[in-house]
Short mmCIF file of C-alpha atoms in Angstrom, two decimals:
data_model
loop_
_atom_site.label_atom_id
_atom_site.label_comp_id
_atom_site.label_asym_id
_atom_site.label_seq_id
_atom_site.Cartn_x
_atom_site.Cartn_y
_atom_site.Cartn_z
CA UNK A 1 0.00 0.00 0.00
CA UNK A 2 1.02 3.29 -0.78
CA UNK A 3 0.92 6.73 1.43
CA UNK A 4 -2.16 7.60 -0.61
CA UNK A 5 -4.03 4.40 0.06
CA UNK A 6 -3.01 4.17 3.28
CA UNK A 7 -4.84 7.90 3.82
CA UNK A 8 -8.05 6.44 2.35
CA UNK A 9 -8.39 3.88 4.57
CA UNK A 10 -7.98 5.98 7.51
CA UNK A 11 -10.32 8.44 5.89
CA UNK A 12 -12.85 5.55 5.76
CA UNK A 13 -12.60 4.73 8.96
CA UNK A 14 -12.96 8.37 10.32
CA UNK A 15 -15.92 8.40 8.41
CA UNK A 16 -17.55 5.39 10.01
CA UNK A 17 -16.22 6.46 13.58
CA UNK A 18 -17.76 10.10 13.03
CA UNK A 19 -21.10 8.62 11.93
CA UNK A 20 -21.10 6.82 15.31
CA UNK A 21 -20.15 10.07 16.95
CA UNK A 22 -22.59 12.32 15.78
CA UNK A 23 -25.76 10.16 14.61
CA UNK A 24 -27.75 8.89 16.94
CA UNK A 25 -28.58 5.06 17.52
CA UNK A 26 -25.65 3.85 15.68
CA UNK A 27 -24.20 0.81 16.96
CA UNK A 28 -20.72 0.69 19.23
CA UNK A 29 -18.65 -1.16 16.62
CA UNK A 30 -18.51 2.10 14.41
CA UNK A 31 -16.03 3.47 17.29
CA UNK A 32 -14.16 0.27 16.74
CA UNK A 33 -13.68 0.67 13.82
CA UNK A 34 -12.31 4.12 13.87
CA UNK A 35 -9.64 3.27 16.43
CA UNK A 36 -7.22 2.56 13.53
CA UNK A 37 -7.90 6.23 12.46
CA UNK A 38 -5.92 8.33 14.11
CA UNK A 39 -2.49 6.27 13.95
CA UNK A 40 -2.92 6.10 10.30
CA UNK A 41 -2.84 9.66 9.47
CA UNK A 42 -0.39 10.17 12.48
CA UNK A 43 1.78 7.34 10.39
CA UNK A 44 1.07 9.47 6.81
CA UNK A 45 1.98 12.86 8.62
CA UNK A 46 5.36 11.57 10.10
CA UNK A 47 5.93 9.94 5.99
CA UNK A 48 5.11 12.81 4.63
CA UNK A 49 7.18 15.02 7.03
CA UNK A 50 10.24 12.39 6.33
CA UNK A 51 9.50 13.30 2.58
CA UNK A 52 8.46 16.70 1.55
CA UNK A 53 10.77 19.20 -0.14
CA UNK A 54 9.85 22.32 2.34
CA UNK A 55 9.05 21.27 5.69
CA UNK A 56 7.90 24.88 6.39
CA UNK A 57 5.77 24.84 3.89
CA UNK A 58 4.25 21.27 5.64
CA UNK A 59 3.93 23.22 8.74
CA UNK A 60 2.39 25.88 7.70
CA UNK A 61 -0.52 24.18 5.94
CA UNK A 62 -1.15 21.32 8.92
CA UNK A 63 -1.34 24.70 10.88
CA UNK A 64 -3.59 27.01 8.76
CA UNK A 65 -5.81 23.75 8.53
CA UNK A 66 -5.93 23.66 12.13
CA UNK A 67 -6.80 27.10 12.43
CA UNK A 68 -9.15 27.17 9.79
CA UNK A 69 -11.06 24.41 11.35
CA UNK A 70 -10.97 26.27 14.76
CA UNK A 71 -12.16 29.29 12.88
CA UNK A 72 -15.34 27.18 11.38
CA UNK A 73 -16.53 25.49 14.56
CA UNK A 74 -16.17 28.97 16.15
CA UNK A 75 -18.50 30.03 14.25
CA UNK A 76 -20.78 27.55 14.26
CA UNK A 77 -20.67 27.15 17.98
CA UNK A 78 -21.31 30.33 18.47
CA UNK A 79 -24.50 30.86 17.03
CA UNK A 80 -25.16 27.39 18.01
CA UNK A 81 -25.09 28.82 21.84
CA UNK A 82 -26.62 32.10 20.39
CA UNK A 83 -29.69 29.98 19.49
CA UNK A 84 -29.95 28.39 23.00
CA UNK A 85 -29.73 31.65 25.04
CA UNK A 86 -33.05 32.77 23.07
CA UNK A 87 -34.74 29.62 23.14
CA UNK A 88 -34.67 29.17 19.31
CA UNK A 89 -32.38 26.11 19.46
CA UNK A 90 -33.99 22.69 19.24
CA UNK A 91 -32.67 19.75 21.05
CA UNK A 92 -29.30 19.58 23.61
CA UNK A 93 -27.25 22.11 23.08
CA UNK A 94 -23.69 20.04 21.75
CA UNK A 95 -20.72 21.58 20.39
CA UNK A 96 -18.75 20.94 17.72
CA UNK A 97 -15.06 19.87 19.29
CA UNK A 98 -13.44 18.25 16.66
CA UNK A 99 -9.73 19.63 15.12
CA UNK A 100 -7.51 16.97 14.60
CA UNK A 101 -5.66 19.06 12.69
CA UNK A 102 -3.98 21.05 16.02
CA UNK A 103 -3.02 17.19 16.85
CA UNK A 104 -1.16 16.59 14.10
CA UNK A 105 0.39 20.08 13.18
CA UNK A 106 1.77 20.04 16.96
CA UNK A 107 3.26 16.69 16.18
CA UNK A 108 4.64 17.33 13.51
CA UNK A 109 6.19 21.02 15.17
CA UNK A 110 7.47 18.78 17.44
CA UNK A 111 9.78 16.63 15.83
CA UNK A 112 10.85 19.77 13.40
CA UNK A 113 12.64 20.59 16.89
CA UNK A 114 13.95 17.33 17.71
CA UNK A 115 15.72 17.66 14.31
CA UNK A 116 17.09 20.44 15.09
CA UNK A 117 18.20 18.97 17.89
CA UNK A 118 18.59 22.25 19.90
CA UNK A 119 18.18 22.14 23.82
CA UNK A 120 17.45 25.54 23.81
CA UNK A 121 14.05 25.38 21.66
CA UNK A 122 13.35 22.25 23.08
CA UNK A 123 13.80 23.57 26.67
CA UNK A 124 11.05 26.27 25.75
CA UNK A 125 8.75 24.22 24.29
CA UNK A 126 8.80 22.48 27.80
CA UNK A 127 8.32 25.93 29.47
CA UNK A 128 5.47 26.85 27.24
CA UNK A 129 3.81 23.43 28.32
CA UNK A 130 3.69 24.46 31.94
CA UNK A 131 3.27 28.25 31.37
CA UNK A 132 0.00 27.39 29.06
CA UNK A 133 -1.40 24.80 31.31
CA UNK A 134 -1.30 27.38 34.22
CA UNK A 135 -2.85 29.83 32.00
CA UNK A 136 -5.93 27.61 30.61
CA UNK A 137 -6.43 26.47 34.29
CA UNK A 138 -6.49 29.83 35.30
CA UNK A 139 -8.71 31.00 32.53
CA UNK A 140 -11.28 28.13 33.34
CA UNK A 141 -11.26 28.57 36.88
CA UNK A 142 -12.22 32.10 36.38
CA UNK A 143 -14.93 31.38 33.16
CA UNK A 144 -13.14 34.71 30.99
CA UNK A 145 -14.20 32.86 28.05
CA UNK A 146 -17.13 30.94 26.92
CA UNK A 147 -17.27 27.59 25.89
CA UNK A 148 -17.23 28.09 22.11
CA UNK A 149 -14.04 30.70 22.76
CA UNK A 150 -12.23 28.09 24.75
CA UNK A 151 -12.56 25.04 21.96
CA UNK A 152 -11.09 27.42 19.21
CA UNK A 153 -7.90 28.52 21.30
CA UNK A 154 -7.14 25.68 23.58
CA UNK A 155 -6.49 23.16 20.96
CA UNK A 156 -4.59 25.70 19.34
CA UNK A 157 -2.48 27.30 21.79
CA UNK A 158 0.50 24.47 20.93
CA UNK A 159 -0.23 22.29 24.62
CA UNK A 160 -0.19 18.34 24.41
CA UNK A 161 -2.52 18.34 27.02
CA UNK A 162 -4.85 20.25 25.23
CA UNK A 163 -5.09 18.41 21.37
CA UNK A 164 -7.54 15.76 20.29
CA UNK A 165 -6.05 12.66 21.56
CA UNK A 166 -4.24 14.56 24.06
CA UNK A 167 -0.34 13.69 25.24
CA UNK A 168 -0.81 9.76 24.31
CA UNK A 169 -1.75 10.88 20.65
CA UNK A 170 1.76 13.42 20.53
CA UNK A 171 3.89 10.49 21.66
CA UNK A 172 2.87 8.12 19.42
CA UNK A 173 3.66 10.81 16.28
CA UNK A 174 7.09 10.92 18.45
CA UNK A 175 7.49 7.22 18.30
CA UNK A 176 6.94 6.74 14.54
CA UNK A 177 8.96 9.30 14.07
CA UNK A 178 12.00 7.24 14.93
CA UNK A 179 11.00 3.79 13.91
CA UNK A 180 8.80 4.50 10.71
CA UNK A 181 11.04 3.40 7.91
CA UNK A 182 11.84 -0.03 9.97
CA UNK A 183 9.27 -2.44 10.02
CA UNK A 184 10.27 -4.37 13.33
CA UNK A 185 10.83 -1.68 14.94
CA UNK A 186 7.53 -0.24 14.37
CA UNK A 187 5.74 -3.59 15.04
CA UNK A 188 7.97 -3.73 18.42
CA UNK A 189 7.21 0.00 19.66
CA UNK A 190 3.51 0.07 18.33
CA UNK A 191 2.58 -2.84 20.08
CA UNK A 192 4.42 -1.44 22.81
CA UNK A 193 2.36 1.85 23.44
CA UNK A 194 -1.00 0.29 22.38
CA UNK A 195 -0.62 -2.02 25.22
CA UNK A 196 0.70 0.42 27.61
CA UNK A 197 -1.99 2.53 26.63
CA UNK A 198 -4.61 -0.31 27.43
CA UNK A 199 -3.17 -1.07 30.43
CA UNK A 200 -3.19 3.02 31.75
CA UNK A 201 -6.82 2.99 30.59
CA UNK A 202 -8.28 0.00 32.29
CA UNK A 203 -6.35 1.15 35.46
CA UNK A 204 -7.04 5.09 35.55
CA UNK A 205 -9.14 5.51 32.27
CA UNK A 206 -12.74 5.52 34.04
CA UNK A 207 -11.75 8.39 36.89
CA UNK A 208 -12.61 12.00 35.59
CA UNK A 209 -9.76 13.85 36.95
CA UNK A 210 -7.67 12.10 34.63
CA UNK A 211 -10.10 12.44 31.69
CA UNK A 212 -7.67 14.90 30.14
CA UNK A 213 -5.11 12.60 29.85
CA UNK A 214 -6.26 9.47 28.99
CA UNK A 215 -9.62 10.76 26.59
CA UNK A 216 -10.37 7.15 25.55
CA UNK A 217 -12.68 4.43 25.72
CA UNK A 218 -12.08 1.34 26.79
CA UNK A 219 -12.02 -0.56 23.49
CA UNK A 220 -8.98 1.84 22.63
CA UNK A 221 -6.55 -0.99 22.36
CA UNK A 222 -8.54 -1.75 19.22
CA UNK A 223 -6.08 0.59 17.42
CA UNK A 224 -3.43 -1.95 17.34
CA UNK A 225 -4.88 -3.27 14.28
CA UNK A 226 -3.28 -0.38 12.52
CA UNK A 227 -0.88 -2.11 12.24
CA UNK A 228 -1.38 -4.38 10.06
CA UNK A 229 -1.62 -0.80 7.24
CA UNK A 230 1.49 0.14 8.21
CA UNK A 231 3.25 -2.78 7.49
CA UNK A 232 1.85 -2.75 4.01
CA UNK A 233 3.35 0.67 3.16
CA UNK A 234 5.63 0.23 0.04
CA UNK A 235 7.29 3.14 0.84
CA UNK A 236 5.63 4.95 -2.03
CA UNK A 237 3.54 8.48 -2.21
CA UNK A 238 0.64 7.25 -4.30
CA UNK A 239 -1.43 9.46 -6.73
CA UNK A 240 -1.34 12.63 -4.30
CA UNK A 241 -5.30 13.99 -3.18
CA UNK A 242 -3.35 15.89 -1.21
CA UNK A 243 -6.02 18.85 -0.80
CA UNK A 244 -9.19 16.26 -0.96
CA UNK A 245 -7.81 15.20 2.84
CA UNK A 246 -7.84 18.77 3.96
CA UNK A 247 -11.20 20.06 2.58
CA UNK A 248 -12.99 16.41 3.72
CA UNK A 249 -12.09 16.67 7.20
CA UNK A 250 -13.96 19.56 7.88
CA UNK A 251 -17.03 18.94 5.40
CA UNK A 252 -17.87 16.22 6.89
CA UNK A 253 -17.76 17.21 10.32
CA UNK A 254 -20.32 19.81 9.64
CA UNK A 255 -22.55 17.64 7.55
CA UNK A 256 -22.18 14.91 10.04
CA UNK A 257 -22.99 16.81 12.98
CA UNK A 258 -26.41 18.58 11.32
CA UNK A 259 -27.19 15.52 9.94
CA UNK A 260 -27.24 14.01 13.57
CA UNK A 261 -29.01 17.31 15.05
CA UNK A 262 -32.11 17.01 12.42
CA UNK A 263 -32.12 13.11 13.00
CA UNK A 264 -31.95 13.53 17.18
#
């Protein structure tokens, strides 16, 4: 399999998992499905990372998608909560939260600086960690922002804590990073953090104070079969689509989520 096909199977599953996220009645095996998600495009960003001509460039679109996203669901959860507060909104009132674009932009910001290899940037990237933790805490404790406000910036503000997937999600772009182009090691460290991840999850997964660290379910471990797509890669880009992956992501977010408000 090639980087391309590798993408639309991930995209597949995405699909199916979103479906099971945002319309209602659907049965639990969609989520199982879409466990192998997120390490395959975490697998296609480190590739394509690894392979691109101008990793700036790379960058800087993972991180206008991200902020593009943000700037959609802003919107929309805006006037979603605009609705509510004049009793014009029908059903719950559920916002969008979705960018895993911030996930994979800070992943891939983060092993720009490992390459670099410089203590210094490295040392404030650890700074900024604490600094911006404080500072969300701190903003949350004090409700200076509303709800809508706060899913826009916090994914964005460049915190592990704070992505889709959280810090589990940032170390496993980390650990491709450094075993992607050999197959055993892969297969070795893979199966590695899925089962370390299992294991952290059936021991402290189900407590709520550490919800924002381990933001799984319980049939998480399912994304081990992954795997099995990454060991296909030929090492080959495939026929590109590169923009179709961008502009699907947050099309069918949207669509998915009305879809599921009009069917609720």
């Amino acid at each position: 399999m090639n980087n391309t096909n590798i993408k639309i199977m991930a995209l597949i599953m995405m699909l199916i998992d979103h479906i099971g996220y945002y319309i209602p009645d659907t049965p639990v095996w969609f989520h199982w499905i879409g466990r192998v998600a997120a390490p395959l495009f975490i697998y296609c960003v480190v590739i394509g990372y690894h392979h691109t001509t101008n990793k700036s460039k790379y960058l800087a679109r993972l991180g206008a998608a991200a902020v593009a996203m943000g700037l959609l669901t802003l919107f929309i959860n805006r006037r979603l909560a605009y609705l509510a507060s004049i009793g014009e909104l029908d059903g719950t009132l559920d916002y969008i939260t979705h960018n895993f674009f911030a996930s994979l932009f800070l992943i891939a910001f983060i092993i720009m600086l490992l390459e670099k290899k410089k203590v210094k940037y490295i040392l404030l990237f650890i700074i900024w960690q604490v600094v911006s933790t404080v500072m969300v805490l701190y903003l949350e404790s004090n409700v200076f922002v509303s709800v809508p406000l706060e899913l826009f910036i916090f994914p964005l503000v460049g915190n592990v804590l704070l992505v889709e997937g959280s810090l589990f999600i940032v170390l496993l772009g980390v650990a491709f990073y450094y075993t992607y182009n050999d197959k055993v090691k892969v297969t070795i460290g893979y199966t590695a953090f899925c089962l370390l991840l299992a294991l952290l999850i059936r021991r402290w997964g189900w407590m709520r104070e550490w919800s924002f660290l381990l933001p799984f379910a319980d049939y998480q471990w399912m994304m081990i079969f992954a795997l099995l797509f990454i060991l296909l890669y030929n090492g080959k880009k495939g026929f590109g689509l590169k923009y179709f992956f961008y502009l699907f992501y947050p099309i069918h977010i949207v669509a998915l989520y009305f879809i599921g408000r009009f069917l609720d």
